mmCIF file of C-alpha atoms in Angstrom:
data_model
loop_
_atom_site.group_PDB
_atom_site.id
_atom_site.type_symbol
_atom_site.label_atom_id
_atom_site.label_comp_id
_atom_site.label_asym_id
_atom_site.label_seq_id
_atom_site.Cartn_x
_atom_site.Cartn_y
_atom_site.Cartn_z
ATOM 1 C CA UNK A 1 -21.179 -42.256 87.885
ATOM 2 C CA UNK A 2 -17.437 -41.448 88.858
ATOM 3 C CA UNK A 3 -17.504 -45.558 89.160
ATOM 4 C CA UNK A 4 -18.634 -46.224 86.078
ATOM 5 C CA UNK A 5 -15.995 -44.085 84.065
ATOM 6 C CA UNK A 6 -12.433 -45.162 86.117
ATOM 7 C CA UNK A 7 -13.605 -48.676 84.822
ATOM 8 C CA UNK A 8 -14.913 -47.716 81.506
ATOM 9 C CA UNK A 9 -11.166 -46.355 81.478
ATOM 10 C CA UNK A 10 -9.496 -49.068 83.003
ATOM 11 C CA UNK A 11 -11.410 -51.861 80.413
ATOM 12 C CA UNK A 12 -9.793 -50.172 77.836
ATOM 13 C CA UNK A 13 -6.138 -50.281 78.995
ATOM 14 C CA UNK A 14 -7.170 -53.843 79.698
ATOM 15 C CA UNK A 15 -7.759 -54.588 76.103
ATOM 16 C CA UNK A 16 -5.469 -53.225 73.988
ATOM 17 C CA UNK A 17 -6.702 -54.905 70.874
ATOM 18 C CA UNK A 18 -9.757 -52.724 70.401
ATOM 19 C CA UNK A 19 -7.407 -49.370 70.187
ATOM 20 C CA UNK A 20 -5.770 -51.867 66.717
ATOM 21 C CA UNK A 21 -8.960 -52.689 65.420
ATOM 22 C CA UNK A 22 -9.883 -49.012 65.362
ATOM 23 C CA UNK A 23 -6.757 -48.263 63.165
ATOM 24 C CA UNK A 24 -7.282 -50.617 60.515
ATOM 25 C CA UNK A 25 -10.820 -49.900 60.227
ATOM 26 C CA UNK A 26 -9.974 -46.227 59.347
ATOM 27 C CA UNK A 27 -7.729 -47.582 56.718
ATOM 28 C CA UNK A 28 -9.748 -49.669 55.463
ATOM 29 C CA UNK A 29 -12.524 -46.739 54.809
ATOM 30 C CA UNK A 30 -10.158 -44.373 53.448
ATOM 31 C CA UNK A 31 -8.247 -47.255 50.924
ATOM 32 C CA UNK A 32 -11.884 -47.973 49.530
ATOM 33 C CA UNK A 33 -12.325 -43.989 48.812
ATOM 34 C CA UNK A 34 -9.589 -43.355 47.084
ATOM 35 C CA UNK A 35 -10.138 -46.546 44.852
ATOM 36 C CA UNK A 36 -13.335 -45.445 43.638
ATOM 37 C CA UNK A 37 -12.629 -41.984 43.205
ATOM 38 C CA UNK A 38 -9.726 -43.229 40.624
ATOM 39 C CA UNK A 39 -12.561 -45.440 39.046
ATOM 40 C CA UNK A 40 -14.716 -42.659 38.287
ATOM 41 C CA UNK A 41 -12.075 -40.333 36.908
ATOM 42 C CA UNK A 42 -11.717 -39.516 33.171
ATOM 43 C CA UNK A 43 -9.533 -41.522 31.229
ATOM 44 C CA UNK A 44 -8.292 -41.259 27.733
ATOM 45 C CA UNK A 45 -9.340 -44.284 25.801
ATOM 46 C CA UNK A 46 -6.774 -46.870 24.278
ATOM 47 C CA UNK A 47 -5.652 -45.772 20.916
ATOM 48 C CA UNK A 48 -5.413 -42.965 21.175
ATOM 49 C CA UNK A 49 -9.430 -41.917 20.590
ATOM 50 C CA UNK A 50 -10.780 -39.181 21.257
ATOM 51 C CA UNK A 51 -12.388 -39.126 24.453
ATOM 52 C CA UNK A 52 -15.763 -37.895 25.291
ATOM 53 C CA UNK A 53 -15.251 -34.660 26.596
ATOM 54 C CA UNK A 54 -12.874 -34.227 23.219
ATOM 55 C CA UNK A 55 -15.680 -35.457 20.873
ATOM 56 C CA UNK A 56 -18.139 -33.001 23.181
ATOM 57 C CA UNK A 57 -15.931 -29.973 22.033
ATOM 58 C CA UNK A 58 -14.933 -29.848 26.072
ATOM 59 C CA UNK A 59 -11.181 -29.991 27.242
ATOM 60 C CA UNK A 60 -10.034 -32.573 24.463
ATOM 61 C CA UNK A 61 -10.171 -29.740 21.972
ATOM 62 C CA UNK A 62 -12.582 -28.651 18.694
ATOM 63 C CA UNK A 63 -14.496 -31.588 17.340
ATOM 64 C CA UNK A 64 -13.294 -32.882 13.630
ATOM 65 C CA UNK A 65 -15.881 -32.090 10.931
ATOM 66 C CA UNK A 66 -15.507 -32.225 7.164
ATOM 67 C CA UNK A 67 -16.910 -28.965 5.223
ATOM 68 C CA UNK A 68 -17.444 -28.109 1.435
ATOM 69 C CA UNK A 69 -17.258 -25.335 -0.212
ATOM 70 C CA UNK A 70 -20.589 -23.707 -1.347
ATOM 71 C CA UNK A 71 -20.712 -23.582 -5.799
ATOM 72 C CA UNK A 72 -22.937 -22.259 -7.682
ATOM 73 C CA UNK A 73 -24.813 -24.454 -10.202
ATOM 74 C CA UNK A 74 -27.629 -24.750 -12.499
ATOM 75 C CA UNK A 75 -30.372 -27.087 -10.252
ATOM 76 C CA UNK A 76 -32.784 -27.630 -13.032
ATOM 77 C CA UNK A 77 -34.410 -31.343 -12.939
ATOM 78 C CA UNK A 78 -34.482 -32.490 -15.778
ATOM 79 C CA UNK A 79 -37.658 -34.917 -17.260
ATOM 80 C CA UNK A 80 -36.117 -38.137 -18.327
ATOM 81 C CA UNK A 81 -37.449 -40.055 -21.226
ATOM 82 C CA UNK A 82 -36.262 -43.336 -22.501
ATOM 83 C CA UNK A 83 -34.765 -42.525 -26.917
ATOM 84 C CA UNK A 84 -34.201 -44.716 -29.477
ATOM 85 C CA UNK A 85 -31.084 -43.714 -31.805
ATOM 86 C CA UNK A 86 -32.427 -43.958 -35.301
ATOM 87 C CA UNK A 87 -30.217 -42.462 -38.806
ATOM 88 C CA UNK A 88 -31.805 -39.999 -40.208
ATOM 89 C CA UNK A 89 -31.165 -41.700 -43.966
ATOM 90 C CA UNK A 90 -30.691 -45.815 -43.729
ATOM 91 C CA UNK A 91 -29.816 -46.899 -47.548
ATOM 92 C CA UNK A 92 -29.457 -50.858 -48.723
ATOM 93 C CA UNK A 93 -27.491 -50.958 -51.819
ATOM 94 C CA UNK A 94 -28.850 -53.220 -54.590
ATOM 95 C CA UNK A 95 -27.037 -54.637 -57.882
ATOM 96 C CA UNK A 96 -29.549 -52.887 -60.658
ATOM 97 C CA UNK A 97 -28.038 -55.288 -63.250
ATOM 98 C CA UNK A 98 -25.972 -59.419 -63.143
ATOM 99 C CA UNK A 99 -22.348 -59.379 -62.912
ATOM 100 C CA UNK A 100 -19.635 -60.808 -61.926
ATOM 101 C CA UNK A 101 -18.304 -57.745 -59.105
ATOM 102 C CA UNK A 102 -14.519 -57.047 -59.921
ATOM 103 C CA UNK A 103 -13.542 -55.044 -57.362
ATOM 104 C CA UNK A 104 -14.658 -54.012 -53.757
ATOM 105 C CA UNK A 105 -13.668 -50.173 -52.700
ATOM 106 C CA UNK A 106 -14.221 -50.020 -48.793
ATOM 107 C CA UNK A 107 -14.162 -51.800 -45.984
ATOM 108 C CA UNK A 108 -16.443 -53.258 -43.575
ATOM 109 C CA UNK A 109 -17.697 -50.865 -41.086
ATOM 110 C CA UNK A 110 -15.944 -47.834 -42.702
ATOM 111 C CA UNK A 111 -16.876 -44.517 -42.912
ATOM 112 C CA UNK A 112 -18.135 -43.294 -46.835
ATOM 113 C CA UNK A 113 -19.208 -40.161 -48.595
ATOM 114 C CA UNK A 114 -21.761 -39.136 -50.959
ATOM 115 C CA UNK A 115 -20.193 -40.080 -54.164
ATOM 116 C CA UNK A 116 -17.581 -42.338 -53.131
ATOM 117 C CA UNK A 117 -17.155 -45.448 -55.291
ATOM 118 C CA UNK A 118 -18.309 -49.142 -53.181
ATOM 119 C CA UNK A 119 -18.208 -51.955 -56.160
ATOM 120 C CA UNK A 120 -17.076 -52.369 -59.388
ATOM 121 C CA UNK A 121 -18.813 -54.951 -61.575
ATOM 122 C CA UNK A 122 -17.426 -56.948 -64.848
ATOM 123 C CA UNK A 123 -18.687 -54.004 -67.390
ATOM 124 C CA UNK A 124 -17.246 -55.926 -70.436
ATOM 125 C CA UNK A 125 -20.603 -57.080 -72.141
ATOM 126 C CA UNK A 126 -22.587 -53.787 -71.176
ATOM 127 C CA UNK A 127 -19.683 -51.828 -73.033
ATOM 128 C CA UNK A 128 -20.442 -54.477 -76.006
ATOM 129 C CA UNK A 129 -23.495 -53.306 -75.768
ATOM 130 C CA UNK A 130 -23.744 -49.247 -75.830
ATOM 131 C CA UNK A 131 -21.549 -49.727 -78.782
ATOM 132 C CA UNK A 132 -24.091 -52.232 -80.511
ATOM 133 C CA UNK A 133 -26.693 -49.711 -79.946
ATOM 134 C CA UNK A 134 -24.595 -46.733 -81.248
ATOM 135 C CA UNK A 135 -24.279 -48.898 -84.577
ATOM 136 C CA UNK A 136 -27.772 -48.899 -84.531
ATOM 137 C CA UNK A 137 -28.406 -45.459 -84.615
ATOM 138 C CA UNK A 138 -26.024 -45.566 -87.277
ATOM 139 C CA UNK A 139 -28.319 -47.714 -88.894
ATOM 140 C CA UNK A 140 -31.600 -45.999 -88.380
ATOM 141 C CA UNK A 141 -30.203 -42.730 -89.564
ATOM 142 C CA UNK A 142 -29.352 -43.860 -92.441
ATOM 143 C CA UNK A 143 -32.534 -45.511 -93.473
ATOM 144 C CA UNK A 144 -34.459 -42.465 -92.592
ATOM 145 C CA UNK A 145 -32.060 -40.624 -95.093
ATOM 146 C CA UNK A 146 -32.443 -42.714 -97.687
ATOM 147 C CA UNK A 147 -36.419 -42.628 -96.714
ATOM 148 C CA UNK A 148 -36.466 -38.452 -96.964
ATOM 149 C CA UNK A 149 -34.381 -38.704 -100.097
ATOM 150 C CA UNK A 150 -37.137 -40.862 -101.645
ATOM 151 C CA UNK A 151 -39.692 -38.987 -100.556
ATOM 152 C CA UNK A 152 -37.831 -35.323 -102.307
ATOM 153 C CA UNK A 153 -37.987 -36.635 -105.346
ATOM 154 C CA UNK A 154 -41.771 -38.158 -105.795
ATOM 155 C CA UNK A 155 -42.553 -34.630 -104.232
ATOM 156 C CA UNK A 156 -40.666 -33.223 -106.937
ATOM 157 C CA UNK A 157 -41.750 -35.146 -110.091
ATOM 158 C CA UNK A 158 -44.360 -34.775 -112.217
ATOM 159 C CA UNK A 159 -48.254 -35.597 -110.357
ATOM 160 C CA UNK A 160 -49.116 -37.625 -113.228
ATOM 161 C CA UNK A 161 -46.096 -39.952 -113.170
ATOM 162 C CA UNK A 162 -46.779 -41.423 -109.567
ATOM 163 C CA UNK A 163 -49.673 -42.670 -107.668
ATOM 164 C CA UNK A 164 -50.712 -41.168 -104.435
ATOM 165 C CA UNK A 165 -49.784 -44.770 -103.130
ATOM 166 C CA UNK A 166 -46.712 -43.626 -103.954
ATOM 167 C CA UNK A 167 -46.882 -40.747 -102.575
ATOM 168 C CA UNK A 168 -47.584 -41.711 -99.432
ATOM 169 C CA UNK A 169 -45.813 -45.168 -98.483
ATOM 170 C CA UNK A 170 -42.189 -42.648 -98.956
ATOM 171 C CA UNK A 171 -44.258 -40.386 -96.369
ATOM 172 C CA UNK A 172 -44.685 -43.668 -94.352
ATOM 173 C CA UNK A 173 -41.198 -44.612 -94.233
ATOM 174 C CA UNK A 174 -40.170 -41.850 -93.458
ATOM 175 C CA UNK A 175 -41.977 -41.139 -90.600
ATOM 176 C CA UNK A 176 -41.203 -45.010 -89.418
ATOM 177 C CA UNK A 177 -36.903 -44.128 -89.917
ATOM 178 C CA UNK A 178 -37.519 -41.645 -87.610
ATOM 179 C CA UNK A 179 -39.466 -43.041 -84.896
ATOM 180 C CA UNK A 180 -36.548 -45.900 -85.366
ATOM 181 C CA UNK A 181 -33.504 -42.686 -85.392
ATOM 182 C CA UNK A 182 -35.500 -42.477 -81.720
ATOM 183 C CA UNK A 183 -36.196 -45.709 -80.456
ATOM 184 C CA UNK A 184 -32.264 -46.522 -81.418
ATOM 185 C CA UNK A 185 -31.331 -43.326 -79.492
ATOM 186 C CA UNK A 186 -33.333 -44.498 -76.572
ATOM 187 C CA UNK A 187 -32.094 -47.537 -76.723
ATOM 188 C CA UNK A 188 -28.520 -46.193 -76.535
ATOM 189 C CA UNK A 189 -29.652 -44.694 -73.135
ATOM 190 C CA UNK A 190 -30.681 -47.716 -71.442
ATOM 191 C CA UNK A 191 -27.493 -49.853 -72.663
ATOM 192 C CA UNK A 192 -25.416 -46.863 -71.109
ATOM 193 C CA UNK A 193 -27.491 -46.563 -67.719
ATOM 194 C CA UNK A 194 -26.850 -50.479 -67.659
ATOM 195 C CA UNK A 195 -22.849 -49.483 -68.377
ATOM 196 C CA UNK A 196 -23.003 -47.191 -65.551
ATOM 197 C CA UNK A 197 -24.812 -49.426 -62.926
ATOM 198 C CA UNK A 198 -21.631 -51.305 -63.122
ATOM 199 C CA UNK A 199 -19.757 -48.653 -61.176
ATOM 200 C CA UNK A 200 -22.196 -49.153 -57.834
ATOM 201 C CA UNK A 201 -21.304 -44.979 -55.745
ATOM 202 C CA UNK A 202 -22.434 -44.442 -52.157
ATOM 203 C CA UNK A 203 -25.594 -41.875 -52.537
ATOM 204 C CA UNK A 204 -24.953 -40.891 -48.617
ATOM 205 C CA UNK A 205 -22.649 -39.899 -46.493
ATOM 206 C CA UNK A 206 -22.912 -42.742 -43.651
ATOM 207 C CA UNK A 207 -21.053 -46.252 -42.399
ATOM 208 C CA UNK A 208 -21.286 -49.219 -44.121
ATOM 209 C CA UNK A 209 -21.984 -52.202 -42.411
ATOM 210 C CA UNK A 210 -21.021 -55.744 -43.152
ATOM 211 C CA UNK A 211 -21.170 -57.109 -47.283
ATOM 212 C CA UNK A 212 -22.562 -60.187 -48.679
ATOM 213 C CA UNK A 213 -20.224 -59.970 -52.246
ATOM 214 C CA UNK A 214 -17.108 -60.107 -52.478
ATOM 215 C CA UNK A 215 -14.784 -60.437 -55.452
ATOM 216 C CA UNK A 216 -15.739 -63.050 -57.895
ATOM 217 C CA UNK A 217 -19.157 -63.243 -56.543
ATOM 218 C CA UNK A 218 -22.769 -62.827 -59.279
ATOM 219 C CA UNK A 219 -24.647 -60.195 -57.799
ATOM 220 C CA UNK A 220 -27.889 -59.302 -60.015
ATOM 221 C CA UNK A 221 -31.224 -57.667 -58.565
ATOM 222 C CA UNK A 222 -33.000 -60.495 -57.069
ATOM 223 C CA UNK A 223 -29.617 -61.334 -54.547
ATOM 224 C CA UNK A 224 -30.508 -58.190 -52.564
ATOM 225 C CA UNK A 225 -28.863 -55.673 -50.504
ATOM 226 C CA UNK A 226 -24.928 -55.993 -50.810
ATOM 227 C CA UNK A 227 -24.654 -53.735 -48.060
ATOM 228 C CA UNK A 228 -26.599 -51.167 -45.793
ATOM 229 C CA UNK A 229 -25.358 -47.379 -45.392
ATOM 230 C CA UNK A 230 -26.402 -45.765 -42.237
ATOM 231 C CA UNK A 231 -26.410 -41.634 -41.748
ATOM 232 C CA UNK A 232 -24.342 -41.414 -38.003
ATOM 233 C CA UNK A 233 -23.633 -37.615 -38.651
ATOM 234 C CA UNK A 234 -26.306 -35.843 -37.933
ATOM 235 C CA UNK A 235 -28.489 -38.483 -35.713
ATOM 236 C CA UNK A 236 -31.464 -38.608 -34.579
ATOM 237 C CA UNK A 237 -33.501 -40.190 -31.643
ATOM 238 C CA UNK A 238 -37.311 -40.812 -30.788
ATOM 239 C CA UNK A 239 -38.961 -40.893 -27.984
ATOM 240 C CA UNK A 240 -42.027 -40.354 -26.349
ATOM 241 C CA UNK A 241 -43.322 -37.475 -24.380
ATOM 242 C CA UNK A 242 -46.637 -37.973 -21.693
ATOM 243 C CA UNK A 243 -49.308 -36.045 -22.833
ATOM 244 C CA UNK A 244 -49.458 -34.230 -19.165
ATOM 245 C CA UNK A 245 -45.144 -32.950 -19.987
ATOM 246 C CA UNK A 246 -46.530 -31.984 -23.659
ATOM 247 C CA UNK A 247 -49.647 -29.990 -22.134
ATOM 248 C CA UNK A 248 -47.909 -28.700 -19.830
ATOM 249 C CA UNK A 249 -45.176 -27.371 -21.848
ATOM 250 C CA UNK A 250 -47.537 -26.044 -24.545
ATOM 251 C CA UNK A 251 -49.698 -24.006 -21.658
ATOM 252 C CA UNK A 252 -46.578 -22.289 -20.569
ATOM 253 C CA UNK A 253 -44.818 -21.609 -23.673
ATOM 254 C CA UNK A 254 -47.137 -21.525 -26.846
ATOM 255 C CA UNK A 255 -46.466 -24.190 -30.041
ATOM 256 C CA UNK A 256 -43.999 -21.278 -31.265
ATOM 257 C CA UNK A 257 -41.799 -20.638 -28.744
ATOM 258 C CA UNK A 258 -41.547 -24.280 -27.113
ATOM 259 C CA UNK A 259 -38.325 -24.936 -29.433
ATOM 260 C CA UNK A 260 -36.443 -22.125 -28.249
ATOM 261 C CA UNK A 261 -37.808 -22.360 -24.604
ATOM 262 C CA UNK A 262 -36.405 -26.166 -23.603
ATOM 263 C CA UNK A 263 -33.155 -27.995 -23.836
ATOM 264 C CA UNK A 264 -33.040 -31.273 -25.685
ATOM 265 C CA UNK A 265 -29.792 -33.466 -24.104
ATOM 266 C CA UNK A 266 -28.980 -37.418 -23.779
ATOM 267 C CA UNK A 267 -27.006 -39.376 -21.590
ATOM 268 C CA UNK A 268 -25.562 -42.451 -22.669
ATOM 269 C CA UNK A 269 -25.128 -45.355 -20.483
ATOM 270 C CA UNK A 270 -22.131 -44.611 -19.058
ATOM 271 C CA UNK A 271 -24.086 -41.865 -17.550
ATOM 272 C CA UNK A 272 -22.149 -38.859 -19.714
ATOM 273 C CA UNK A 273 -24.008 -36.455 -20.871
ATOM 274 C CA UNK A 274 -23.752 -34.612 -23.865
ATOM 275 C CA UNK A 275 -22.722 -30.672 -24.857
ATOM 276 C CA UNK A 276 -24.691 -30.378 -27.825
ATOM 277 C CA UNK A 277 -27.756 -29.681 -27.703
ATOM 278 C CA UNK A 278 -30.629 -31.887 -29.990
ATOM 279 C CA UNK A 279 -33.092 -29.820 -32.250
ATOM 280 C CA UNK A 280 -36.635 -31.005 -32.121
ATOM 281 C CA UNK A 281 -37.989 -32.320 -36.041
ATOM 282 C CA UNK A 282 -40.739 -34.036 -36.017
ATOM 283 C CA UNK A 283 -43.779 -35.131 -33.240
ATOM 284 C CA UNK A 284 -46.225 -36.971 -34.771
ATOM 285 C CA UNK A 285 -50.011 -35.207 -35.077
ATOM 286 C CA UNK A 286 -51.624 -37.853 -32.679
ATOM 287 C CA UNK A 287 -51.479 -39.253 -29.038
ATOM 288 C CA UNK A 288 -50.685 -42.920 -28.998
ATOM 289 C CA UNK A 289 -54.232 -44.038 -27.494
ATOM 290 C CA UNK A 290 -52.817 -46.774 -25.605
ATOM 291 C CA UNK A 291 -49.602 -45.194 -23.713
ATOM 292 C CA UNK A 292 -51.238 -41.602 -23.943
ATOM 293 C CA UNK A 293 -47.709 -40.668 -25.505
ATOM 294 C CA UNK A 294 -46.912 -38.002 -28.392
ATOM 295 C CA UNK A 295 -44.169 -39.482 -30.465
ATOM 296 C CA UNK A 296 -40.922 -37.448 -30.665
ATOM 297 C CA UNK A 297 -37.991 -37.025 -32.935
ATOM 298 C CA UNK A 298 -34.672 -34.829 -32.441
ATOM 299 C CA UNK A 299 -31.341 -34.124 -34.211
ATOM 300 C CA UNK A 300 -28.243 -34.532 -32.468
ATOM 301 C CA UNK A 301 -24.291 -34.200 -34.069
ATOM 302 C CA UNK A 302 -22.583 -37.189 -33.651
ATOM 303 C CA UNK A 303 -19.407 -36.306 -34.904
ATOM 304 C CA UNK A 304 -17.593 -38.837 -32.461
ATOM 305 C CA UNK A 305 -19.797 -41.577 -32.809
ATOM 306 C CA UNK A 306 -21.038 -41.652 -29.670
ATOM 307 C CA UNK A 307 -24.878 -42.658 -30.791
ATOM 308 C CA UNK A 308 -25.117 -45.420 -32.570
ATOM 309 C CA UNK A 309 -28.495 -46.853 -34.193
ATOM 310 C CA UNK A 310 -30.429 -48.770 -32.381
ATOM 311 C CA UNK A 311 -28.956 -48.003 -29.355
ATOM 312 C CA UNK A 312 -30.496 -47.078 -26.188
ATOM 313 C CA UNK A 313 -30.192 -43.387 -24.591
ATOM 314 C CA UNK A 314 -31.928 -41.226 -22.099
ATOM 315 C CA UNK A 315 -33.331 -38.262 -23.104
ATOM 316 C CA UNK A 316 -33.622 -35.344 -21.016
ATOM 317 C CA UNK A 317 -35.337 -32.410 -21.759
ATOM 318 C CA UNK A 318 -35.216 -29.137 -19.200
ATOM 319 C CA UNK A 319 -35.457 -25.596 -19.556
ATOM 320 C CA UNK A 320 -33.258 -23.935 -21.809
ATOM 321 C CA UNK A 321 -32.712 -20.568 -19.905
ATOM 322 C CA UNK A 322 -31.726 -21.160 -16.192
ATOM 323 C CA UNK A 323 -30.119 -18.914 -13.132
ATOM 324 C CA UNK A 324 -27.976 -20.586 -11.056
ATOM 325 C CA UNK A 325 -27.521 -20.563 -7.743
ATOM 326 C CA UNK A 326 -25.630 -21.680 -4.485
ATOM 327 C CA UNK A 327 -25.774 -25.499 -4.462
ATOM 328 C CA UNK A 328 -24.550 -27.929 -1.262
ATOM 329 C CA UNK A 329 -24.741 -31.594 -0.562
ATOM 330 C CA UNK A 330 -27.951 -33.244 0.546
ATOM 331 C CA UNK A 331 -25.819 -34.641 3.825
ATOM 332 C CA UNK A 332 -25.020 -30.553 4.811
ATOM 333 C CA UNK A 333 -28.861 -30.093 5.176
ATOM 334 C CA UNK A 334 -30.302 -30.392 8.589
ATOM 335 C CA UNK A 335 -33.884 -30.888 9.546
ATOM 336 C CA UNK A 336 -35.893 -29.727 12.895
ATOM 337 C CA UNK A 337 -39.288 -27.643 13.969
ATOM 338 C CA UNK A 338 -37.998 -24.450 12.473
ATOM 339 C CA UNK A 339 -37.041 -25.512 9.337
ATOM 340 C CA UNK A 340 -34.139 -26.099 7.122
ATOM 341 C CA UNK A 341 -30.478 -25.133 8.736
ATOM 342 C CA UNK A 342 -26.589 -25.632 7.870
ATOM 343 C CA UNK A 343 -23.688 -25.225 10.092
ATOM 344 C CA UNK A 344 -21.390 -22.580 7.986
ATOM 345 C CA UNK A 345 -17.324 -22.611 9.390
ATOM 346 C CA UNK A 346 -16.417 -18.954 9.211
ATOM 347 C CA UNK A 347 -12.327 -18.183 8.791
ATOM 348 C CA UNK A 348 -11.619 -18.681 12.880
ATOM 349 C CA UNK A 349 -12.758 -22.291 12.719
ATOM 350 C CA UNK A 350 -16.435 -21.085 14.209
ATOM 351 C CA UNK A 351 -19.450 -23.129 13.099
ATOM 352 C CA UNK A 352 -22.591 -21.113 13.133
ATOM 353 C CA UNK A 353 -26.275 -22.421 12.786
ATOM 354 C CA UNK A 354 -27.413 -20.805 9.430
ATOM 355 C CA UNK A 355 -31.297 -21.256 8.242
ATOM 356 C CA UNK A 356 -31.791 -22.211 4.615
ATOM 357 C CA UNK A 357 -34.595 -21.651 1.879
ATOM 358 C CA UNK A 358 -34.094 -25.093 -0.207
ATOM 359 C CA UNK A 359 -35.029 -25.338 -3.607
ATOM 360 C CA UNK A 360 -34.374 -28.194 -6.059
ATOM 361 C CA UNK A 361 -33.249 -31.578 -5.058
ATOM 362 C CA UNK A 362 -31.129 -32.824 -8.013
ATOM 363 C CA UNK A 363 -28.515 -36.142 -7.466
ATOM 364 C CA UNK A 364 -27.842 -35.814 -3.857
ATOM 365 C CA UNK A 365 -27.368 -31.866 -4.695
ATOM 366 C CA UNK A 366 -29.944 -28.959 -2.657
ATOM 367 C CA UNK A 367 -30.310 -25.453 -4.298
ATOM 368 C CA UNK A 368 -30.247 -22.776 -1.438
ATOM 369 C CA UNK A 369 -32.740 -20.017 -2.600
ATOM 370 C CA UNK A 370 -31.907 -17.772 0.864
ATOM 371 C CA UNK A 371 -29.202 -18.285 3.409
ATOM 372 C CA UNK A 372 -26.287 -18.739 2.024
ATOM 373 C CA UNK A 373 -23.471 -17.100 -0.409
ATOM 374 C CA UNK A 374 -20.683 -18.917 -2.670
ATOM 375 C CA UNK A 375 -17.330 -19.442 -1.069
ATOM 376 C CA UNK A 376 -18.766 -20.161 2.662
ATOM 377 C CA UNK A 377 -18.110 -23.455 3.959
ATOM 378 C CA UNK A 378 -20.512 -26.101 5.187
ATOM 379 C CA UNK A 379 -20.344 -29.006 7.364
ATOM 380 C CA UNK A 380 -21.098 -32.311 5.815
ATOM 381 C CA UNK A 381 -19.582 -34.973 8.146
ATOM 382 C CA UNK A 382 -19.663 -34.603 11.861
ATOM 383 C CA UNK A 383 -22.679 -32.566 12.108
ATOM 384 C CA UNK A 384 -23.687 -34.473 15.525
ATOM 385 C CA UNK A 385 -20.424 -33.010 17.343
ATOM 386 C CA UNK A 386 -20.816 -29.208 16.315
ATOM 387 C CA UNK A 387 -22.007 -26.993 18.785
ATOM 388 C CA UNK A 388 -22.900 -23.602 17.550
ATOM 389 C CA UNK A 389 -20.541 -21.119 18.360
ATOM 390 C CA UNK A 390 -18.015 -23.040 19.193
ATOM 391 C CA UNK A 391 -15.208 -24.207 17.344
ATOM 392 C CA UNK A 392 -14.352 -26.548 14.893
ATOM 393 C CA UNK A 393 -11.244 -28.977 13.259
ATOM 394 C CA UNK A 394 -11.767 -28.893 10.160
ATOM 395 C CA UNK A 395 -10.472 -32.923 9.295
ATOM 396 C CA UNK A 396 -10.769 -32.846 5.908
ATOM 397 C CA UNK A 397 -12.653 -31.205 2.808
ATOM 398 C CA UNK A 398 -14.748 -32.888 -0.238
ATOM 399 C CA UNK A 399 -12.774 -30.634 -2.397
ATOM 400 C CA UNK A 400 -9.558 -31.738 -1.429
ATOM 401 C CA UNK A 401 -10.639 -35.412 -1.874
ATOM 402 C CA UNK A 402 -11.960 -34.740 -5.085
ATOM 403 C CA UNK A 403 -8.312 -32.860 -5.872
#
């Protein structure tokens, strides 16, 4: 045994290359271990982007989120119907007499008031007719006076000097004279009416359209409408309510209270909703058999002229008296097996999970009936990064963006 050990030691002394190879293998192993450790170590991404640790709230810092302050608002989803704008009064002015237009007293499209002078027709011939009718009255009155005097003389005469036929004729002449006076007076009234019609007056407040008669044109009743006037303030919107919606409102409020219980507004094609509330002034007495709808009309103020006759708007019908509740954006609301919840950020910047009870959802906003108070801040962007009980960084807020 001792001889074998001696031979091994001698072999090592005789082969120094084996010793060098052992050192090289050890050095290569150490280099490989160092390279692997560097490759596995976390590195900061290029461009300054947050690392995974930072995104998860680790050593890189709290995750950035966007928040919005809880506001209080009415959340009463309205029923929407297509409405057609109609003028309450619509008048077509026609010439009542024939004649040449002397003057047009308005500009096309202008607003006019009841009593404004719109057209003047040449009145010369009608003034002459009035003068003729007045003269005819004078003639008739003179003839009547002569007949009455003659009758009086006959009645005072001796009965033996006149015949009954003469007396009857005189009395007939008086009656005819009185009728002639009445006829002359009536003819004068007609002539004065024709003279009055030489001035065409606006019968209502409204806006005039385009006239078909200009100065120098000959107009007559057969020409048709000279101009159209439509009332624009107030104005009416007609729409149709489904039988289901109508019956629900009647069952809930009754026919007497439904007017006060409902609020009727309109929304323009631009999205603007009216500040004023309409007054229901008509509802039909029968349902449409074809569409199962009831025709309804509502009256609205229109001082600014936003409602144009024959235009279309959206009618919004909801409850007149509603309560306000906290409102949040729909993207802030989260849902899991336990129900709806949001992340609330306190003054210290700590995000906490908060269970909420929700109500109506209208145009991307959610009414919260329980769980939130006005003024609290909820996370609306970056929700997936939030860890309950951990701090967050307020990157921005939607209120600041709107400002």
